[in-house]
Amino acid sequence: MKVIVDYEVCEANAICAGLAPEVFDVDDDDNLHVLLPNPPAEVLDRVRHAVRSCPKAALTLDED
């Protein structure tokens, strides 16, 4: 499982960081950083929720 960000679409709204802060972080310059590109199984439900909640649909999960 891998988190993919379309940085051209991302507006760094930080919704993902609020839902899964161990995976997503937005810095002081409003740049999104994926802290765990391959998140562990115990946080996958929250990561999926964060991906679904992105207002710009800038996040996807590669589940291969």
PDB file of N, CA and C in Angstrom:
ATOM      1  N   MET A   1       0.834  -1.166   0.000  1.00  0.00           N
ATOM      2  CA  MET A   1       0.000   0.000   0.000  1.00  0.00           C
ATOM      3  C   MET A   1       0.886   1.239   0.000  1.00  0.00           C
ATOM      4  N   LYS A   2       0.605   2.170  -0.919  1.00  0.00           N
ATOM      5  CA  LYS A   2       1.419   3.378  -1.019  1.00  0.00           C
ATOM      6  C   LYS A   2       0.520   4.594  -1.194  1.00  0.00           C
ATOM      7  N   VAL A   3       0.829   5.656  -0.465  1.00  0.00           N
ATOM      8  CA  VAL A   3       0.111   6.920  -0.581  1.00  0.00           C
ATOM      9  C   VAL A   3       0.717   7.710  -1.730  1.00  0.00           C
ATOM     10  N   ILE A   4      -0.147   8.212  -2.604  1.00  0.00           N
ATOM     11  CA  ILE A   4       0.290   9.015  -3.742  1.00  0.00           C
ATOM     12  C   ILE A   4      -0.396  10.371  -3.658  1.00  0.00           C
ATOM     13  N   VAL A   5       0.382  11.432  -3.837  1.00  0.00           N
ATOM     14  CA  VAL A   5      -0.146  12.793  -3.787  1.00  0.00           C
ATOM     15  C   VAL A   5       0.046  13.449  -5.142  1.00  0.00           C
ATOM     16  N   ASP A   6      -1.015  14.046  -5.658  1.00  0.00           N
ATOM     17  CA  ASP A   6      -0.906  14.884  -6.845  1.00  0.00           C
ATOM     18  C   ASP A   6      -0.656  16.304  -6.335  1.00  0.00           C
ATOM     19  N   TYR A   7       0.600  16.692  -6.285  1.00  0.00           N
ATOM     20  CA  TYR A   7       0.973  17.975  -5.703  1.00  0.00           C
ATOM     21  C   TYR A   7       0.489  19.159  -6.530  1.00  0.00           C
ATOM     22  N   GLU A   8       0.170  18.940  -7.795  1.00  0.00           N
ATOM     23  CA  GLU A   8      -0.371  20.021  -8.622  1.00  0.00           C
ATOM     24  C   GLU A   8      -1.809  20.338  -8.248  1.00  0.00           C
ATOM     25  N   VAL A   9      -2.499  19.386  -7.643  1.00  0.00           N
ATOM     26  CA  VAL A   9      -3.893  19.554  -7.247  1.00  0.00           C
ATOM     27  C   VAL A   9      -4.017  19.896  -5.760  1.00  0.00           C
ATOM     28  N   CYS A  10      -3.100  19.399  -4.948  1.00  0.00           N
ATOM     29  CA  CYS A  10      -3.154  19.559  -3.492  1.00  0.00           C
ATOM     30  C   CYS A  10      -3.101  21.036  -3.101  1.00  0.00           C
ATOM     31  N   GLU A  11      -4.025  21.433  -2.230  1.00  0.00           N
ATOM     32  CA  GLU A  11      -4.037  22.793  -1.690  1.00  0.00           C
ATOM     33  C   GLU A  11      -3.593  22.822  -0.235  1.00  0.00           C
ATOM     34  N   ALA A  12      -3.092  21.714   0.281  1.00  0.00           N
ATOM     35  CA  ALA A  12      -2.605  21.617   1.660  1.00  0.00           C
ATOM     36  C   ALA A  12      -3.663  22.088   2.653  1.00  0.00           C
ATOM     37  N   ASN A  13      -4.879  21.598   2.490  1.00  0.00           N
ATOM     38  CA  ASN A  13      -5.961  21.937   3.409  1.00  0.00           C
ATOM     39  C   ASN A  13      -5.776  21.304   4.781  1.00  0.00           C
ATOM     40  N   ALA A  14      -4.921  20.320   4.878  1.00  0.00           N
ATOM     41  CA  ALA A  14      -4.533  19.651   6.129  1.00  0.00           C
ATOM     42  C   ALA A  14      -5.621  18.754   6.710  1.00  0.00           C
ATOM     43  N   ILE A  15      -6.646  18.459   5.959  1.00  0.00           N
ATOM     44  CA  ILE A  15      -7.660  17.517   6.441  1.00  0.00           C
ATOM     45  C   ILE A  15      -7.015  16.153   6.655  1.00  0.00           C
ATOM     46  N   CYS A  16      -6.187  15.737   5.713  1.00  0.00           N
ATOM     47  CA  CYS A  16      -5.507  14.444   5.845  1.00  0.00           C
ATOM     48  C   CYS A  16      -4.617  14.416   7.089  1.00  0.00           C
ATOM     49  N   ALA A  17      -3.924  15.518   7.354  1.00  0.00           N
ATOM     50  CA  ALA A  17      -3.053  15.583   8.519  1.00  0.00           C
ATOM     51  C   ALA A  17      -3.851  15.517   9.818  1.00  0.00           C
ATOM     52  N   GLY A  18      -5.045  16.056   9.799  1.00  0.00           N
ATOM     53  CA  GLY A  18      -5.897  15.973  10.973  1.00  0.00           C
ATOM     54  C   GLY A  18      -6.415  14.574  11.222  1.00  0.00           C
ATOM     55  N   LEU A  19      -6.636  13.819  10.147  1.00  0.00           N
ATOM     56  CA  LEU A  19      -7.178  12.464  10.266  1.00  0.00           C
ATOM     57  C   LEU A  19      -6.107  11.406  10.494  1.00  0.00           C
ATOM     58  N   ALA A  20      -4.928  11.623   9.957  1.00  0.00           N
ATOM     59  CA  ALA A  20      -3.835  10.646  10.104  1.00  0.00           C
ATOM     60  C   ALA A  20      -2.513  11.402  10.251  1.00  0.00           C
ATOM     61  N   PRO A  21      -2.306  12.054  11.399  1.00  0.00           N
ATOM     62  CA  PRO A  21      -1.113  12.892  11.571  1.00  0.00           C
ATOM     63  C   PRO A  21       0.215  12.141  11.561  1.00  0.00           C
ATOM     64  N   GLU A  22       0.177  10.838  11.789  1.00  0.00           N
ATOM     65  CA  GLU A  22       1.417  10.084  11.723  1.00  0.00           C
ATOM     66  C   GLU A  22       1.838   9.794  10.285  1.00  0.00           C
ATOM     67  N   VAL A  23       0.925  10.037   9.336  1.00  0.00           N
ATOM     68  CA  VAL A  23       1.199   9.776   7.921  1.00  0.00           C
ATOM     69  C   VAL A  23       1.359  11.072   7.131  1.00  0.00           C
ATOM     70  N   PHE A  24       0.544  12.088   7.455  1.00  0.00           N
ATOM     71  CA  PHE A  24       0.534  13.345   6.704  1.00  0.00           C
ATOM     72  C   PHE A  24       0.920  14.512   7.601  1.00  0.00           C
ATOM     73  N   ASP A  25       1.659  15.464   7.030  1.00  0.00           N
ATOM     74  CA  ASP A  25       2.019  16.683   7.752  1.00  0.00           C
ATOM     75  C   ASP A  25       1.992  17.849   6.771  1.00  0.00           C
ATOM     76  N   VAL A  26       1.478  18.976   7.234  1.00  0.00           N
ATOM     77  CA  VAL A  26       1.522  20.207   6.452  1.00  0.00           C
ATOM     78  C   VAL A  26       2.429  21.170   7.197  1.00  0.00           C
ATOM     79  N   ASP A  27       3.471  21.643   6.511  1.00  0.00           N
ATOM     80  CA  ASP A  27       4.438  22.510   7.178  1.00  0.00           C
ATOM     81  C   ASP A  27       3.959  23.967   7.215  1.00  0.00           C
ATOM     82  N   ASP A  28       4.770  24.828   7.782  1.00  0.00           N
ATOM     83  CA  ASP A  28       4.403  26.240   7.944  1.00  0.00           C
ATOM     84  C   ASP A  28       4.264  26.981   6.621  1.00  0.00           C
ATOM     85  N   ASP A  29       4.819  26.400   5.553  1.00  0.00           N
ATOM     86  CA  ASP A  29       4.713  27.007   4.221  1.00  0.00           C
ATOM     87  C   ASP A  29       3.572  26.390   3.407  1.00  0.00           C
ATOM     88  N   ASP A  30       2.687  25.665   4.085  1.00  0.00           N
ATOM     89  CA  ASP A  30       1.544  25.000   3.451  1.00  0.00           C
ATOM     90  C   ASP A  30       1.950  23.985   2.392  1.00  0.00           C
ATOM     91  N   ASN A  31       2.964  23.200   2.698  1.00  0.00           N
ATOM     92  CA  ASN A  31       3.378  22.095   1.838  1.00  0.00           C
ATOM     93  C   ASN A  31       3.041  20.790   2.529  1.00  0.00           C
ATOM     94  N   LEU A  32       2.390  19.900   1.805  1.00  0.00           N
ATOM     95  CA  LEU A  32       2.054  18.587   2.348  1.00  0.00           C
ATOM     96  C   LEU A  32       3.258  17.660   2.248  1.00  0.00           C
ATOM     97  N   HIS A  33       3.507  16.934   3.331  1.00  0.00           N
ATOM     98  CA  HIS A  33       4.563  15.927   3.360  1.00  0.00           C
ATOM     99  C   HIS A  33       3.947  14.603   3.787  1.00  0.00           C
ATOM    100  N   VAL A  34       4.299  13.548   3.077  1.00  0.00           N
ATOM    101  CA  VAL A  34       3.862  12.207   3.451  1.00  0.00           C
ATOM    102  C   VAL A  34       4.978  11.607   4.293  1.00  0.00           C
ATOM    103  N   LEU A  35       4.706  11.452   5.570  1.00  0.00           N
ATOM    104  CA  LEU A  35       5.718  10.963   6.507  1.00  0.00           C
ATOM    105  C   LEU A  35       5.927   9.456   6.398  1.00  0.00           C
ATOM    106  N   LEU A  36       4.854   8.748   6.095  1.00  0.00           N
ATOM    107  CA  LEU A  36       4.913   7.294   5.919  1.00  0.00           C
ATOM    108  C   LEU A  36       4.270   6.945   4.578  1.00  0.00           C
ATOM    109  N   PRO A  37       5.036   6.944   3.492  1.00  0.00           N
ATOM    110  CA  PRO A  37       4.455   6.659   2.180  1.00  0.00           C
ATOM    111  C   PRO A  37       3.834   5.263   2.081  1.00  0.00           C
ATOM    112  N   ASN A  38       4.340   4.348   2.889  1.00  0.00           N
ATOM    113  CA  ASN A  38       3.798   2.992   2.956  1.00  0.00           C
ATOM    114  C   ASN A  38       3.304   2.763   4.378  1.00  0.00           C
ATOM    115  N   PRO A  39       2.115   3.288   4.690  1.00  0.00           N
ATOM    116  CA  PRO A  39       1.642   3.239   6.079  1.00  0.00           C
ATOM    117  C   PRO A  39       1.399   1.821   6.573  1.00  0.00           C
ATOM    118  N   PRO A  40       1.632   1.606   7.873  1.00  0.00           N
ATOM    119  CA  PRO A  40       1.413   0.280   8.451  1.00  0.00           C
ATOM    120  C   PRO A  40      -0.080  -0.058   8.537  1.00  0.00           C
ATOM    121  N   ALA A  41      -0.354  -1.322   8.645  1.00  0.00           N
ATOM    122  CA  ALA A  41      -1.734  -1.827   8.637  1.00  0.00           C
ATOM    123  C   ALA A  41      -2.606  -1.193   9.706  1.00  0.00           C
ATOM    124  N   GLU A  42      -2.040  -0.879  10.860  1.00  0.00           N
ATOM    125  CA  GLU A  42      -2.863  -0.361  11.956  1.00  0.00           C
ATOM    126  C   GLU A  42      -3.415   1.041  11.701  1.00  0.00           C
ATOM    127  N   VAL A  43      -2.902   1.763  10.703  1.00  0.00           N
ATOM    128  CA  VAL A  43      -3.444   3.097  10.407  1.00  0.00           C
ATOM    129  C   VAL A  43      -4.163   3.164   9.057  1.00  0.00           C
ATOM    130  N   LEU A  44      -4.266   2.054   8.363  1.00  0.00           N
ATOM    131  CA  LEU A  44      -4.830   2.079   7.014  1.00  0.00           C
ATOM    132  C   LEU A  44      -6.270   2.565   6.960  1.00  0.00           C
ATOM    133  N   ASP A  45      -7.081   2.239   7.946  1.00  0.00           N
ATOM    134  CA  ASP A  45      -8.463   2.726   7.928  1.00  0.00           C
ATOM    135  C   ASP A  45      -8.498   4.246   7.969  1.00  0.00           C
ATOM    136  N   ARG A  46      -7.665   4.848   8.806  1.00  0.00           N
ATOM    137  CA  ARG A  46      -7.626   6.308   8.893  1.00  0.00           C
ATOM    138  C   ARG A  46      -7.030   6.928   7.639  1.00  0.00           C
ATOM    139  N   VAL A  47      -6.045   6.260   7.035  1.00  0.00           N
ATOM    140  CA  VAL A  47      -5.461   6.760   5.789  1.00  0.00           C
ATOM    141  C   VAL A  47      -6.503   6.707   4.672  1.00  0.00           C
ATOM    142  N   ARG A  48      -7.240   5.635   4.591  1.00  0.00           N
ATOM    143  CA  ARG A  48      -8.309   5.547   3.576  1.00  0.00           C
ATOM    144  C   ARG A  48      -9.342   6.655   3.791  1.00  0.00           C
ATOM    145  N   HIS A  49      -9.696   6.898   5.047  1.00  0.00           N
ATOM    146  CA  HIS A  49     -10.645   7.973   5.359  1.00  0.00           C
ATOM    147  C   HIS A  49     -10.071   9.329   4.941  1.00  0.00           C
ATOM    148  N   ALA A  50      -8.794   9.553   5.193  1.00  0.00           N
ATOM    149  CA  ALA A  50      -8.138  10.796   4.800  1.00  0.00           C
ATOM    150  C   ALA A  50      -8.143  10.964   3.281  1.00  0.00           C
ATOM    151  N   VAL A  51      -7.873   9.900   2.558  1.00  0.00           N
ATOM    152  CA  VAL A  51      -7.873   9.941   1.098  1.00  0.00           C
ATOM    153  C   VAL A  51      -9.271  10.291   0.585  1.00  0.00           C
ATOM    154  N   ARG A  52     -10.278   9.654   1.139  1.00  0.00           N
ATOM    155  CA  ARG A  52     -11.671   9.936   0.729  1.00  0.00           C
ATOM    156  C   ARG A  52     -12.102  11.349   1.103  1.00  0.00           C
ATOM    157  N   SER A  53     -11.516  11.906   2.149  1.00  0.00           N
ATOM    158  CA  SER A  53     -11.930  13.211   2.657  1.00  0.00           C
ATOM    159  C   SER A  53     -11.211  14.391   2.004  1.00  0.00           C
ATOM    160  N   CYS A  54     -10.226  14.129   1.205  1.00  0.00           N
ATOM    161  CA  CYS A  54      -9.479  15.218   0.562  1.00  0.00           C
ATOM    162  C   CYS A  54     -10.418  16.027  -0.333  1.00  0.00           C
ATOM    163  N   PRO A  55     -10.588  17.332  -0.055  1.00  0.00           N
ATOM    164  CA  PRO A  55     -11.534  18.132  -0.826  1.00  0.00           C
ATOM    165  C   PRO A  55     -11.124  18.335  -2.286  1.00  0.00           C
ATOM    166  N   LYS A  56      -9.864  18.165  -2.598  1.00  0.00           N
ATOM    167  CA  LYS A  56      -9.389  18.328  -3.978  1.00  0.00           C
ATOM    168  C   LYS A  56      -9.115  16.989  -4.661  1.00  0.00           C
ATOM    169  N   ALA A  57      -9.366  15.879  -3.967  1.00  0.00           N
ATOM    170  CA  ALA A  57      -9.091  14.543  -4.503  1.00  0.00           C
ATOM    171  C   ALA A  57      -7.643  14.421  -4.976  1.00  0.00           C
ATOM    172  N   ALA A  58      -6.736  14.996  -4.191  1.00  0.00           N
ATOM    173  CA  ALA A  58      -5.323  14.980  -4.539  1.00  0.00           C
ATOM    174  C   ALA A  58      -4.597  13.741  -4.028  1.00  0.00           C
ATOM    175  N   LEU A  59      -5.275  12.938  -3.206  1.00  0.00           N
ATOM    176  CA  LEU A  59      -4.653  11.754  -2.620  1.00  0.00           C
ATOM    177  C   LEU A  59      -5.246  10.478  -3.215  1.00  0.00           C
ATOM    178  N   THR A  60      -4.388   9.507  -3.429  1.00  0.00           N
ATOM    179  CA  THR A  60      -4.835   8.177  -3.837  1.00  0.00           C
ATOM    180  C   THR A  60      -3.994   7.143  -3.092  1.00  0.00           C
ATOM    181  N   LEU A  61      -4.526   5.934  -3.064  1.00  0.00           N
ATOM    182  CA  LEU A  61      -3.807   4.804  -2.480  1.00  0.00           C
ATOM    183  C   LEU A  61      -3.557   3.774  -3.570  1.00  0.00           C
ATOM    184  N   ASP A  62      -2.318   3.401  -3.726  1.00  0.00           N
ATOM    185  CA  ASP A  62      -1.963   2.311  -4.629  1.00  0.00           C
ATOM    186  C   ASP A  62      -1.952   1.063  -3.760  1.00  0.00           C
ATOM    187  N   GLU A  63      -2.957   0.227  -3.938  1.00  0.00           N
ATOM    188  CA  GLU A  63      -3.112  -0.945  -3.061  1.00  0.00           C
ATOM    189  C   GLU A  63      -2.454  -2.192  -3.629  1.00  0.00           C
ATOM    190  N   ASP A  64      -1.646  -2.040  -4.661  1.00  0.00           N
ATOM    191  CA  ASP A  64      -0.935  -3.205  -5.249  1.00  0.00           C
ATOM    192  C   ASP A  64       0.262  -3.589  -4.433  1.00  0.00           C
TER     193      ASP A  64
END
